[in-house]
Amino acid sequence: MTENTGYDIIGDVHGHAEQLEALLHKLDYRMHAGAWRHPERRAIFLGDLIDRGPKQLETVDIVRRMVDAGHAQAVMGNHEFNAIAWGTHDDHGRPLRAHSEKNRNQHKAFLAAVDGKPALHRELLDWFLNRPLWLELDGINIVHACWHTDYMARFGARLRPGNRLGVDLLNEAATRPEEGAAETLFHAVETCLKGLEAPLPEEFSFPDKEGHPRREVRVRWWDHDATHFRTAAVIEEHLRVTLPTLPLPPAARYRYPCAKPVFFGHYWMQGDPAIQSPAAACVDFSVAKRGKLVAYRWNGEAQLSDHAFLHVESASG
């Protein structure tokens, strides 16, 4: 294998295998010996390979073959974690993720793909569980939703080598503690995979992308100037301007220390791909919602640039 000269960081795919293959081709990867590969570069997938899209198993197979061949790495996304929790039971036989109508609807594309294939389902859940929660590489950091140095320092030593969850930690990682209880691994995993959130003042709420009311809002943990609900919220503009200008609570004021660039997905950005700051780039541009499947072609630069993005449109984009 030749020396790696750079990384191609690919955002949330959500079962859109055709767009993934088109993007890999655009990035000059070619199929060889059963896996997409580049002679000089490696791909990094930011998680959320599954749910929503039309080709669940095909997407996972593409990424898995690349990882197994040493031509890619992939971190865990919240949809992979949710799949693990859905398919794992506690000591009382209860699933770690409730089989509610809401949760089933979010997971229905993957469940349909593995229906009648219990051995494959279990195999894929085991592969998801073996994905790292974050990657620290030469020159860049990689995480699905939030690079939170405090949580990583407090709970990282409990993970398996390579920042991986173990089966023994799943119950704690998936179970929300009672209100007022001490922070646990649940909070660290929630933040890493779903983002840093702040509870809204009592009289405020907004609908999420599926119409469910939300009383917590994800905040711009990469933006040191975002200190109030209205400036910090990661939601659509017409909703953001309805939020108060009150300061964020202390726990939501963490900001990335910017020691080196960080890449993440998760946030359903829209429009033309653009960095969030010279040290932060979201690479999720909503391919599952008529958006784009995006990659950032990183060549070692310490200051990120909008010019390094490449993308393909969704099938209906």
Tab-separated table of C-alpha atoms in Angstrom, residues 156-309:
chain	number	residue	atom	x	y	z
A	156	GLY	CA	-12.250	8.031	27.443
A	157	ALA	CA	-10.263	5.728	29.721
A	158	ARG	CA	-13.313	3.486	30.123
A	159	LEU	CA	-13.566	2.810	26.390
A	160	ARG	CA	-11.959	-0.052	24.525
A	161	PRO	CA	-8.735	0.687	22.621
A	162	GLY	CA	-9.334	3.070	19.743
A	163	ASN	CA	-12.139	4.964	21.544
A	164	ARG	CA	-14.645	2.145	21.083
A	165	LEU	CA	-17.644	1.257	23.217
A	166	GLY	CA	-17.720	-2.201	24.742
A	167	VAL	CA	-20.794	-4.372	25.214
A	168	ASP	CA	-20.385	-3.913	28.967
A	169	LEU	CA	-20.908	-0.150	28.588
A	170	LEU	CA	-23.992	-0.196	26.382
A	171	ASN	CA	-26.571	-0.129	29.165
A	172	GLU	CA	-24.997	2.941	30.770
A	173	ALA	CA	-24.373	4.626	27.429
A	174	ALA	CA	-27.999	4.201	26.317
A	175	THR	CA	-29.837	4.903	29.593
A	176	ARG	CA	-30.643	8.485	30.543
A	177	PRO	CA	-30.019	9.064	34.270
A	178	GLU	CA	-32.695	10.583	36.446
A	179	GLU	CA	-32.868	14.362	36.371
A	180	GLY	CA	-30.340	15.853	38.753
A	181	ALA	CA	-28.155	12.731	38.869
A	182	ALA	CA	-24.409	12.947	38.251
A	183	GLU	CA	-23.270	12.928	34.642
A	184	THR	CA	-22.531	9.470	33.261
A	185	LEU	CA	-21.234	7.917	30.070
A	186	PHE	CA	-24.713	8.565	28.660
A	187	HIS	CA	-24.038	12.305	28.560
A	188	ALA	CA	-20.645	11.843	26.898
A	189	VAL	CA	-22.027	9.541	24.179
A	190	GLU	CA	-25.099	11.727	23.636
A	191	THR	CA	-22.903	14.781	23.137
A	192	CYS	CA	-20.359	13.026	20.924
A	193	LEU	CA	-23.006	11.474	18.658
A	194	LYS	CA	-25.917	13.934	18.831
A	195	GLY	CA	-24.330	17.263	19.675
A	196	LEU	CA	-24.073	19.678	22.572
A	197	GLU	CA	-27.556	20.768	23.636
A	198	ALA	CA	-29.060	23.458	25.838
A	199	PRO	CA	-32.541	23.287	27.433
A	200	LEU	CA	-34.721	26.096	26.170
A	201	PRO	CA	-36.485	28.452	28.582
A	202	GLU	CA	-39.784	26.939	29.650
A	203	GLU	CA	-42.037	28.878	27.266
A	204	PHE	CA	-40.007	28.032	24.126
A	205	SER	CA	-40.029	25.004	21.817
A	206	PHE	CA	-39.681	24.310	18.101
A	207	PRO	CA	-40.524	21.402	15.733
A	208	ASP	CA	-37.683	19.157	14.622
A	209	LYS	CA	-37.267	18.008	11.005
A	210	GLU	CA	-39.890	15.285	11.565
A	211	GLY	CA	-42.388	17.566	13.281
A	212	HIS	CA	-41.753	16.447	16.853
A	213	PRO	CA	-41.619	19.264	19.438
A	214	ARG	CA	-38.165	19.925	20.869
A	215	ARG	CA	-37.399	21.808	24.058
A	216	GLU	CA	-33.654	21.469	23.770
A	217	VAL	CA	-31.578	23.026	21.023
A	218	ARG	CA	-28.219	21.974	19.618
A	219	VAL	CA	-25.620	24.684	19.903
A	220	ARG	CA	-22.676	25.830	17.799
A	221	TRP	CA	-19.881	24.343	19.920
A	222	TRP	CA	-17.350	25.375	17.257
A	223	ASP	CA	-18.338	29.082	17.359
A	224	HIS	CA	-16.714	31.074	20.167
A	225	ASP	CA	-18.933	34.093	19.444
A	226	ALA	CA	-22.205	32.181	19.863
A	227	THR	CA	-23.117	32.787	23.502
A	228	HIS	CA	-26.905	33.292	23.400
A	229	PHE	CA	-29.706	30.975	22.334
A	230	ARG	CA	-30.451	32.920	19.165
A	231	THR	CA	-26.828	33.094	17.980
A	232	ALA	CA	-25.872	29.585	19.103
A	233	ALA	CA	-28.819	27.474	17.914
A	234	VAL	CA	-28.228	25.011	15.073
A	235	ILE	CA	-31.656	25.151	13.452
A	236	GLU	CA	-33.218	26.657	10.360
A	237	GLU	CA	-33.062	30.427	10.182
A	238	HIS	CA	-36.825	31.010	10.412
A	239	LEU	CA	-36.873	29.042	13.684
A	240	ARG	CA	-33.633	30.432	15.073
A	241	VAL	CA	-34.868	34.029	14.998
A	242	THR	CA	-37.811	33.068	17.241
A	243	LEU	CA	-35.487	32.029	20.072
A	244	PRO	CA	-34.619	34.349	22.948
A	245	THR	CA	-31.420	36.359	23.244
A	246	LEU	CA	-30.867	35.011	26.747
A	247	PRO	CA	-27.374	33.672	27.562
A	248	LEU	CA	-26.788	29.929	27.291
A	249	PRO	CA	-26.612	27.937	30.529
A	250	PRO	CA	-23.035	27.193	31.693
A	251	ALA	CA	-22.992	23.551	30.513
A	252	ALA	CA	-23.739	24.665	26.935
A	253	ARG	CA	-20.914	27.196	26.765
A	254	TYR	CA	-18.180	24.672	25.963
A	255	ARG	CA	-16.326	25.634	22.800
A	256	TYR	CA	-13.815	23.697	20.721
A	257	PRO	CA	-10.241	24.704	21.684
A	258	CYS	CA	-9.124	24.783	18.006
A	259	ALA	CA	-5.789	23.044	18.509
A	260	LYS	CA	-6.240	21.556	15.015
A	261	PRO	CA	-9.089	21.354	12.487
A	262	VAL	CA	-12.118	19.259	13.376
A	263	PHE	CA	-14.526	17.573	10.946
A	264	PHE	CA	-18.046	16.423	11.815
A	265	GLY	CA	-21.399	15.544	10.230
A	266	HIS	CA	-24.890	15.268	11.715
A	267	TYR	CA	-26.299	18.798	11.357
A	268	TRP	CA	-28.208	18.710	8.042
A	269	MET	CA	-26.580	21.801	6.571
A	270	GLN	CA	-28.120	23.249	3.414
A	271	GLY	CA	-26.991	25.197	0.394
A	272	ASP	CA	-23.463	25.267	-0.982
A	273	PRO	CA	-20.885	23.450	1.179
A	274	ALA	CA	-18.891	25.861	3.320
A	275	ILE	CA	-16.710	25.610	6.400
A	276	GLN	CA	-17.995	26.735	9.797
A	277	SER	CA	-14.653	28.340	10.674
A	278	PRO	CA	-11.022	27.983	9.565
A	279	ALA	CA	-10.766	25.185	12.164
A	280	ALA	CA	-14.176	23.485	11.804
A	281	ALA	CA	-16.112	21.920	8.939
A	282	CYS	CA	-19.450	20.143	8.895
A	283	VAL	CA	-19.655	17.694	5.980
A	284	ASP	CA	-23.357	16.768	6.256
A	285	PHE	CA	-25.401	18.566	3.621
A	286	SER	CA	-28.661	16.617	3.778
A	287	VAL	CA	-28.400	14.045	1.005
A	288	ALA	CA	-31.421	12.315	2.560
A	289	LYS	CA	-33.479	15.515	2.225
A	290	ARG	CA	-32.820	16.425	-1.432
A	291	GLY	CA	-29.472	17.935	-0.555
A	292	LYS	CA	-25.909	16.935	-1.366
A	293	LEU	CA	-23.513	14.150	-0.440
A	294	VAL	CA	-20.345	16.026	0.413
A	295	ALA	CA	-16.654	15.321	0.915
A	296	TYR	CA	-13.870	17.587	2.137
A	297	ARG	CA	-10.541	16.831	0.445
A	298	TRP	CA	-7.959	17.535	3.178
A	299	ASN	CA	-4.324	17.849	2.130
A	300	GLY	CA	-2.671	18.758	5.406
A	301	GLU	CA	-3.725	22.401	5.681
A	302	ALA	CA	-4.077	23.957	9.136
A	303	GLN	CA	-6.631	26.505	7.851
A	304	LEU	CA	-9.686	24.989	6.172
A	305	SER	CA	-11.171	26.379	2.967
A	306	ASP	CA	-14.490	26.269	1.126
A	307	HIS	CA	-12.591	25.335	-2.037
A	308	ALA	CA	-11.771	21.851	-0.720
A	309	PHE	CA	-15.373	20.589	-0.843
